[in-house]
Coordinates of C-alpha atoms in Angstrom, one line a residue:
M1 CA -13.3 -11.6 9.3
G2 CA -15.2 -7.6 9.3
T3 CA -18.6 -7.1 9.8
F4 CA -21.4 -4.2 9.1
K5 CA -24.6 -4.2 10.7
I6 CA -27.6 -1.8 8.9
E7 CA -30.2 -1.4 10.5
G8 CA -31.8 0.5 7.3
G9 CA -34.4 2.8 6.3
H10 CA -33.6 5.5 8.1
Q11 CA -33.0 9.2 6.1
L12 CA -29.4 10.5 5.8
K13 CA -28.8 14.7 5.7
G14 CA -25.2 17.1 5.4
S15 CA -23.1 16.8 3.3
I16 CA -19.7 14.1 3.0
R17 CA -17.2 14.6 1.5
P18 CA -14.5 12.4 -0.8
Q19 CA -12.0 11.2 -0.4
G20 CA -8.5 11.4 -2.4
A21 CA -8.3 8.9 -5.5
K22 CA -7.3 4.7 -5.5
N23 CA -7.3 4.9 -8.9
E24 CA -5.3 8.3 -8.9
A25 CA -2.6 7.4 -6.5
L26 CA -2.2 4.0 -7.1
Q27 CA -0.7 5.8 -10.4
I28 CA 0.6 9.0 -9.2
L29 CA 2.3 6.4 -6.1
C30 CA 4.4 4.1 -8.3
A31 CA 5.4 7.9 -10.0
V32 CA 8.4 8.4 -7.4
L33 CA 10.2 5.4 -8.4
L34 CA 11.6 7.5 -11.5
T35 CA 13.0 9.8 -9.7
P36 CA 15.6 10.3 -7.0
E37 CA 14.2 13.4 -5.8
V38 CA 11.4 14.2 -3.0
V39 CA 7.4 14.2 -4.2
T40 CA 5.7 15.5 -1.9
I41 CA 1.8 13.9 -2.5
H42 CA -1.0 15.5 -1.0
N43 CA -5.0 13.9 -0.3
I44 CA -3.6 10.5 0.0
P45 CA -6.6 8.3 0.8
D46 CA -6.2 6.1 4.1
I47 CA -7.9 2.5 2.3
V48 CA -6.2 -0.3 2.0
D49 CA -5.1 -1.5 -1.5
V50 CA -2.9 2.0 -1.1
N51 CA -1.7 1.5 1.8
K52 CA -0.2 -1.7 1.1
L53 CA 1.5 0.3 -2.2
I54 CA 3.0 2.4 0.4
S55 CA 4.1 -0.3 2.0
L56 CA 5.5 -2.4 -1.4
L57 CA 7.1 0.8 -2.2
K58 CA 9.0 1.5 1.6
N59 CA 10.4 -2.6 1.8
L60 CA 12.2 -1.2 -2.3
G61 CA 13.9 1.0 0.3
V62 CA 11.3 4.1 -0.5
K63 CA 12.5 6.6 1.8
I64 CA 8.2 8.0 2.8
E65 CA 7.6 10.4 5.4
K66 CA 3.6 10.7 6.6
R67 CA 3.0 14.9 6.9
S68 CA 0.2 15.1 7.6
Q69 CA -3.1 13.1 7.5
G70 CA -3.0 12.1 3.3
T71 CA 0.2 14.1 3.2
Y72 CA 3.2 12.2 2.5
T73 CA 6.9 12.9 1.2
F74 CA 8.7 9.8 -1.2
Q75 CA 12.2 9.5 -2.1
A76 CA 13.3 6.4 -4.0
D77 CA 17.2 7.8 -3.7
D78 CA 18.2 4.4 -2.2
V79 CA 16.1 1.4 -4.1
N80 CA 16.2 -1.7 -3.5
L81 CA 17.0 -4.0 -6.1
K82 CA 17.6 -7.2 -4.7
Y83 CA 14.2 -7.0 -3.5
L84 CA 12.3 -7.6 -6.3
E85 CA 14.1 -11.4 -6.5
S86 CA 12.5 -12.0 -2.5
P87 CA 10.1 -14.0 -1.4
E88 CA 8.9 -11.3 0.5
F89 CA 8.4 -9.1 -2.7
K90 CA 6.5 -12.5 -4.2
E91 CA 4.2 -12.7 -1.3
D92 CA 3.9 -8.4 -0.8
G93 CA 2.9 -8.1 -5.1
K94 CA 1.1 -10.5 -5.7
G95 CA -1.6 -9.5 -2.8
L96 CA -2.3 -5.6 -5.3
R97 CA -3.3 -5.8 -8.7
G98 CA -1.7 -1.8 -8.5
S99 CA 1.7 -2.9 -8.0
I100 CA 2.3 -4.0 -11.7
M101 CA 2.6 -0.1 -12.5
I102 CA 6.2 -0.5 -10.3
V103 CA 7.4 -2.4 -13.4
G104 CA 7.4 0.9 -16.0
P105 CA 9.4 3.2 -13.7
L106 CA 11.7 0.5 -12.4
L107 CA 12.1 -0.8 -16.2
A108 CA 13.1 3.1 -17.1
R109 CA 15.4 3.9 -14.5
F110 CA 16.9 0.6 -13.9
G111 CA 16.7 -1.5 -16.4
K112 CA 14.4 -4.5 -15.4
G113 CA 10.9 -4.5 -13.7
Y114 CA 9.5 -7.3 -12.1
I115 CA 6.6 -8.9 -10.5
P116 CA 4.5 -12.2 -9.2
K117 CA 0.8 -12.3 -11.0
P118 CA -1.0 -9.6 -9.1
G119 CA -3.8 -10.1 -7.8
G120 CA -7.1 -7.8 -7.1
D121 CA -11.0 -7.9 -7.1
K122 CA -12.7 -11.3 -8.4
I123 CA -14.1 -9.8 -11.6
G124 CA -13.3 -11.3 -13.9
R125 CA -9.9 -11.0 -16.7
R126 CA -8.3 -8.1 -16.3
R127 CA -5.6 -9.2 -18.9
L128 CA -1.5 -7.9 -18.7
D129 CA -0.9 -7.9 -22.3
T130 CA -1.0 -4.1 -22.8
H131 CA 1.5 -3.3 -20.1
F132 CA 4.0 -6.0 -21.1
L133 CA 4.1 -5.8 -25.2
G134 CA 3.8 -1.7 -24.5
F135 CA 7.8 -2.3 -22.9
I136 CA 8.5 -5.0 -25.9
K137 CA 8.2 -2.5 -28.2
L138 CA 9.9 0.0 -25.8
G139 CA 13.1 -2.2 -26.4
A140 CA 12.6 -4.4 -23.2
K141 CA 13.0 -8.2 -23.9
F142 CA 10.1 -10.3 -22.2
R143 CA 10.5 -12.9 -19.4
Y144 CA 7.6 -15.2 -17.9
S145 CA 8.6 -17.9 -15.3
K146 CA 5.4 -20.1 -14.9
E147 CA 6.1 -21.9 -11.9
D148 CA 6.6 -19.0 -10.2
H149 CA 3.5 -16.8 -12.3
F150 CA 6.6 -14.5 -12.1
Y151 CA 6.6 -12.0 -15.0
G152 CA 10.0 -10.0 -15.9
V153 CA 11.3 -7.4 -18.7
E154 CA 14.8 -5.6 -18.4
A155 CA 16.5 -3.7 -20.8
D156 CA 19.6 -1.4 -21.3
K157 CA 17.9 1.4 -23.1
L158 CA 14.3 2.0 -24.1
K159 CA 14.5 3.2 -26.8
G160 CA 10.7 5.8 -28.4
T161 CA 8.6 4.4 -31.0
Y162 CA 5.4 4.8 -32.6
M163 CA 2.3 1.8 -30.6
L164 CA -1.3 1.1 -31.1
L165 CA -2.7 -0.1 -28.6
E166 CA -5.5 -2.8 -28.8
E167 CA -6.7 -1.6 -25.4
A168 CA -7.1 1.6 -24.3
S169 CA -5.9 -0.1 -21.1
V170 CA -5.6 3.0 -17.8
T171 CA -3.4 1.1 -16.2
G172 CA -1.1 0.0 -19.0
T173 CA -1.3 3.1 -20.2
A174 CA 0.1 4.4 -17.2
N175 CA 2.7 1.7 -16.8
I176 CA 3.6 2.6 -20.7
V177 CA 4.0 6.8 -19.6
M178 CA 6.1 6.3 -17.0
A179 CA 8.8 3.7 -19.4
A180 CA 8.8 6.1 -22.7
V181 CA 9.4 9.2 -20.4
L182 CA 13.1 8.3 -19.5
A183 CA 13.1 6.6 -23.2
E184 CA 15.7 7.0 -25.5
G185 CA 13.5 9.1 -28.4
Q186 CA 10.0 10.0 -29.2
T187 CA 7.3 7.1 -28.1
T188 CA 4.4 8.1 -29.9
I189 CA 0.7 5.9 -28.2
Y190 CA -2.5 5.5 -29.7
N191 CA -5.7 4.0 -29.0
A192 CA -3.7 5.5 -24.9
A193 CA -7.0 6.2 -22.0
C194 CA -7.0 10.1 -21.1
E195 CA -8.9 9.2 -17.4
P196 CA -9.0 12.1 -15.3
Y197 CA -6.2 10.0 -13.0
L198 CA -3.7 9.5 -16.3
Q199 CA -3.8 13.4 -16.7
Q200 CA -3.2 14.2 -14.0
L201 CA -0.5 11.5 -14.3
C202 CA 1.3 14.0 -17.5
K203 CA 0.3 16.7 -15.4
M204 CA 3.4 15.0 -12.5
L205 CA 5.2 14.0 -14.7
N206 CA 5.1 16.9 -16.6
R207 CA 6.1 19.3 -13.3
M208 CA 8.7 17.0 -13.5
G209 CA 10.1 17.5 -16.2
A210 CA 8.8 15.0 -18.5
K211 CA 7.8 16.5 -22.2
I212 CA 4.3 14.3 -23.0
S213 CA 2.3 16.4 -25.6
G214 CA -1.2 15.5 -26.0
V215 CA -2.5 14.6 -22.5
G216 CA -6.0 14.7 -22.1
S217 CA -6.0 13.0 -26.1
N218 CA -6.1 9.8 -26.9
M219 CA -3.3 10.3 -28.9
L220 CA -0.2 10.8 -26.4
I221 CA 3.9 12.5 -27.8
I222 CA 6.3 11.9 -25.4
D223 CA 9.6 13.1 -25.5
G224 CA 11.5 11.2 -23.7
V225 CA 14.1 13.3 -21.5
E226 CA 17.4 12.0 -19.1
S227 CA 16.1 12.5 -15.6
L228 CA 13.1 13.5 -13.6
G229 CA 13.2 15.6 -11.0
G230 CA 11.0 16.3 -7.4
T231 CA 7.5 17.6 -7.8
E232 CA 4.2 18.7 -5.1
H233 CA 1.1 16.5 -6.5
T234 CA -2.3 16.7 -5.3
M235 CA -4.7 14.2 -5.9
L236 CA -8.1 14.4 -6.7
P237 CA -11.3 13.5 -5.3
D238 CA -12.7 9.9 -5.8
M239 CA -15.4 10.0 -8.6
I240 CA -16.5 6.0 -8.3
E241 CA -17.2 7.4 -4.3
I242 CA -19.2 10.6 -5.4
G243 CA -20.7 8.1 -7.9
S244 CA -21.0 6.2 -5.3
W245 CA -22.8 8.9 -2.4
I246 CA -25.3 10.2 -5.6
G247 CA -27.0 6.5 -5.2
L248 CA -26.5 6.8 -2.1
A249 CA -28.5 10.0 -1.1
A250 CA -31.5 8.8 -3.6
M251 CA -32.4 5.1 -2.1
T252 CA -32.4 6.8 0.6
K253 CA -34.4 9.9 -0.5
S254 CA -31.7 12.3 0.8
E255 CA -31.2 14.9 0.6
L256 CA -27.4 15.2 1.0
T257 CA -24.5 18.0 0.0
I258 CA -21.4 15.7 -1.6
T259 CA -18.4 18.5 -1.8
N260 CA -15.2 19.3 -3.5
V261 CA -15.8 16.8 -5.9
S262 CA -13.7 18.7 -8.4
W263 CA -17.0 19.3 -10.7
D264 CA -15.1 18.9 -14.5
D265 CA -13.2 16.4 -14.1
L266 CA -16.2 14.6 -13.2
G267 CA -17.3 13.7 -17.3
V268 CA -20.6 11.8 -18.3
I269 CA -21.0 10.5 -14.4
P270 CA -24.1 13.8 -13.1
N271 CA -25.5 12.6 -16.0
V272 CA -25.7 9.2 -15.9
F273 CA -27.2 9.4 -12.7
R274 CA -29.7 12.4 -14.5
K275 CA -30.9 9.1 -16.7
L276 CA -32.1 7.4 -14.0
G277 CA -34.6 10.4 -12.5
I278 CA -31.6 11.5 -10.3
T279 CA -31.4 15.0 -9.4
V280 CA -28.2 16.7 -9.3
E281 CA -28.0 19.5 -8.1
R282 CA -24.8 22.2 -8.9
Q283 CA -23.2 24.4 -6.2
G284 CA -20.1 25.4 -6.4
D285 CA -17.8 22.8 -6.8
N286 CA -20.6 20.8 -4.5
I287 CA -23.2 18.7 -5.7
H288 CA -26.1 18.9 -3.8
I289 CA -28.9 16.2 -4.5
P290 CA -32.3 16.9 -2.4
A291 CA -34.4 14.1 -1.1
H292 CA -36.6 12.7 -3.6
T293 CA -39.2 11.8 -1.4
D294 CA -41.5 11.3 -4.3
G295 CA -39.1 9.1 -6.2
Y296 CA -37.3 9.0 -9.3
E297 CA -38.5 7.8 -12.7
I298 CA -36.5 6.7 -15.7
Q299 CA -36.1 8.1 -18.8
N300 CA -37.3 5.9 -21.8
F301 CA -34.6 6.8 -25.1
I302 CA -36.3 9.3 -27.7
D303 CA -38.3 6.8 -29.5
G304 CA -39.8 5.2 -26.3
S305 CA -37.4 2.2 -26.0
I306 CA -35.9 1.3 -23.0
L307 CA -32.9 2.8 -21.5
T308 CA -29.8 1.1 -21.8
I309 CA -26.8 2.5 -19.2
S310 CA -23.1 0.5 -20.2
D311 CA -20.0 0.8 -18.6
A312 CA -16.8 2.3 -22.2
P313 CA -13.5 4.1 -21.8
W314 CA -13.3 7.4 -20.6
P315 CA -14.8 10.0 -22.3
G316 CA -17.7 7.3 -21.9
F317 CA -19.3 5.8 -18.1
T318 CA -16.8 4.1 -15.8
P319 CA -17.5 0.1 -15.2
D320 CA -16.9 0.9 -11.6
L321 CA -20.4 3.1 -11.3
L322 CA -22.3 0.4 -12.8
S323 CA -22.9 -1.5 -10.5
I324 CA -23.6 1.0 -8.0
I325 CA -26.5 2.1 -11.0
L326 CA -27.6 -1.0 -10.7
V327 CA -28.5 -0.7 -7.2
V328 CA -30.3 2.6 -7.8
A329 CA -32.6 1.2 -10.2
T330 CA -34.2 -1.1 -7.9
Q331 CA -36.2 1.6 -6.9
A332 CA -36.6 4.4 -9.6
R333 CA -40.0 3.8 -11.6
G334 CA -39.6 2.1 -14.8
S335 CA -37.1 -0.6 -16.1
V336 CA -32.7 0.0 -17.2
L337 CA -30.8 -2.2 -19.2
V338 CA -27.5 -2.4 -17.0
H339 CA -25.0 -3.7 -19.8
Q340 CA -21.2 -4.4 -17.6
K341 CA -18.8 -5.1 -21.6
M342 CA -16.0 -5.1 -19.9
F343 CA -15.6 -7.5 -16.5
E344 CA -17.5 -10.9 -17.3
S345 CA -18.3 -11.1 -13.5
R346 CA -19.2 -8.5 -12.2
L347 CA -23.2 -8.2 -12.0
F348 CA -23.0 -11.7 -10.4
F349 CA -23.7 -9.7 -7.3
V350 CA -27.3 -9.4 -8.6
D351 CA -28.4 -12.7 -6.5
K352 CA -28.3 -11.1 -3.6
L353 CA -30.6 -8.1 -4.4
I354 CA -33.2 -10.7 -5.2
D355 CA -32.6 -12.2 -2.2
M356 CA -33.8 -8.8 -0.5
G357 CA -36.8 -8.3 -2.9
A358 CA -35.9 -6.7 -6.2
K359 CA -37.0 -7.2 -9.2
I360 CA -33.4 -7.9 -11.5
I361 CA -33.3 -10.0 -14.5
L362 CA -30.1 -11.3 -15.1
C363 CA -30.1 -11.7 -19.0
D364 CA -26.5 -13.3 -19.1
P365 CA -22.7 -12.0 -17.5
H366 CA -22.6 -9.2 -18.9
R367 CA -26.3 -7.9 -18.9
A368 CA -29.1 -7.1 -15.8
T369 CA -32.3 -6.0 -16.5
V370 CA -34.0 -4.2 -13.5
I371 CA -37.9 -3.5 -12.9
G372 CA -37.8 -0.7 -10.5
H373 CA -40.0 -1.0 -7.0
D374 CA -41.0 2.6 -7.5
F375 CA -40.5 2.6 -3.6
K376 CA -44.0 0.8 -3.2
S377 CA -41.9 -2.4 -2.0
T378 CA -38.4 -1.6 -0.1
L379 CA -35.8 -4.1 -0.2
K380 CA -36.0 -6.7 2.2
A381 CA -32.5 -7.2 4.9
T382 CA -30.7 -10.2 4.7
T383 CA -27.6 -11.3 5.1
M384 CA -24.6 -11.3 2.8
T385 CA -20.9 -11.4 1.6
S386 CA -19.3 -8.6 -0.8
P387 CA -17.6 -10.4 -2.8
D388 CA -15.5 -7.5 -4.4
I389 CA -14.9 -3.2 -3.5
R390 CA -17.9 -1.9 -5.5
A391 CA -20.9 -4.9 -5.2
G392 CA -19.7 -4.6 -1.4
V393 CA -20.4 -0.6 -1.5
S394 CA -23.3 -1.3 -3.5
L395 CA -24.7 -3.9 -1.4
L396 CA -24.0 -1.6 1.9
I397 CA -25.9 0.9 -0.4
A398 CA -29.1 -1.7 -0.8
A399 CA -28.5 -2.8 3.4
L400 CA -29.3 1.0 4.1
S401 CA -32.2 1.4 2.3
A402 CA -33.6 -1.2 3.0
K403 CA -36.4 -2.9 5.6
G404 CA -34.9 -4.0 9.2
T405 CA -30.7 -5.4 9.6
S406 CA -28.5 -6.0 7.4
T407 CA -25.2 -7.8 7.9
I408 CA -22.8 -7.6 5.8
M409 CA -19.6 -9.6 6.3
N410 CA -16.3 -10.4 4.4
I411 CA -16.3 -5.4 4.2
E412 CA -12.1 -5.9 3.9
Q413 CA -13.2 -6.0 0.0
I414 CA -15.0 -2.3 1.1
D415 CA -11.9 -0.8 3.2
R416 CA -9.4 -1.5 0.5
G417 CA -11.4 0.7 -1.1
Y418 CA -12.7 3.6 0.7
E419 CA -11.7 5.7 3.5
N420 CA -13.8 4.8 7.0
I421 CA -16.4 4.8 5.3
D422 CA -18.6 3.8 8.7
E423 CA -17.6 6.7 10.5
R424 CA -17.9 9.0 7.6
L425 CA -22.2 7.4 7.5
R426 CA -22.5 7.5 11.0
A427 CA -21.2 11.5 10.8
I428 CA -25.1 11.5 8.3
G429 CA -27.3 9.7 9.9
A430 CA -26.8 5.6 9.1
H431 CA -27.4 3.3 11.4
I432 CA -24.2 0.9 11.1
E433 CA -22.4 -0.5 12.9
R434 CA -18.5 -2.3 12.7
I435 CA -18.7 -5.6 14.0
E436 CA -14.6 -7.1 14.3

C-alpha cells in the first residue's frame, strides 16, 4: 500500500494543466466497441481506472495501439465474446465501476452484454437499475445470478421506444444511448443526463454515423442506424481536477494558473468557488487564481442566511467537488452548509479534518456545517487513510495547507483518478514524497 508524505505550509506557484477527463474517458472507451473500424482517441488520462478499462478491452480482443502519450487507436473488429463468460472477466469486470458501460455497446452490436457487479469507490449505493431498465425498454431480456452477482442482457434486435428515466444517471444515459444508436427505429430518452462528457459522447457517436438530436438537453432523440464507422476524438480536460486546483490555490494562499480548462464547459463551477470568496479570473481559456494573502470570505444568501452548497444533476454543481468545497471552507471567513444529496457515505471523511483541527459539524450522512478558521488557526498535520478518490485529494489539499508533516495511506485510491499527482504538485513547489 503506497503512502504520501506531505510537508504542509508552503506556498505554491506556477501553472498546472489538467489531465483528460476520467469520467468522459470511461464512456468514450466503451464506445469503441460499437464499430469494427479504427477509432483514435486523444488526451486519455494515464490513471488506474482508465488503464483497467483499456486492459479489459484488450482482453475482449480489441486491438489497441499507443501512438503517443495520451493518444491511442482502438479497433474492435474481432471481439472475443467468450471472454464475457470466463472467470477472468468476472474478476476483471468487478474491479471497475465504469466497466458497466461496455454492456450497452455489446448488446447493440452483438445481441448480448454481461457484467459482474462492479466495484469502485465506497461512497454509498449506486444503483444499476437505470441501465438495465433502459435495456429492457429497448427489448432486451434481463437475467441476474445471485450466486455470483452476474448481470446479463440479451436481444435479437433492439427496438426504439420512449423512456422517462427515474434518475438523470450519467453512466445510465451513456449506456442506453450507446445501445439505442444501433436499435431499430426511434428512441426518445427523457430526463437524460446532459453533462459535457455525455455531450462529448453523443458528438463522437454522431461523427461515427449515429443520428442523435437534442444533445446538451435532457431529451435525446435517437434514430437508429445499421452500423457505425471509425472516428477521431479529443477528450475534454477533467473539470473535477480543475476544481481541485482552484481549492488547492486558495487553501495554500498560492498564485496558480490552470491552463487549457475549456472554460465554457465548466458550468457553475467557477461561480460556486466565488461564493466562497475565492477570486477566479478568466484569462482566455486559462483560470488564474491570485494568492489569497488576506484569506477569503464566504457569501451569505441575499436575506443574510447561511450559504448552502449542494450537488445536483448538470447544469447543477457536480457531487465530485463537494469534498473540495468542504475542505476549502475550513479556512474561510464565515460558515457554510454542505449538502451531499446523492451519496450517503461521501462525507464520512470529515472526522479526519476534525482531527486536524477543522470546525465541522456532521449533521447527518448528507450534511455538514463548516465554521471557517480564517487562517487564524492552521490545520495540524496528521496520519490518515484515503477512503476514496475525491476525499483522498481533499485530504491531500488539507495536508498541503497544514502545519507539519502529514502521512496519507491508501494512495492507490487517489491514483485511480489523478495522473502522476505527486510529480505535478512538486513541479509547482509542493513538498510531497511518494513512499511505496
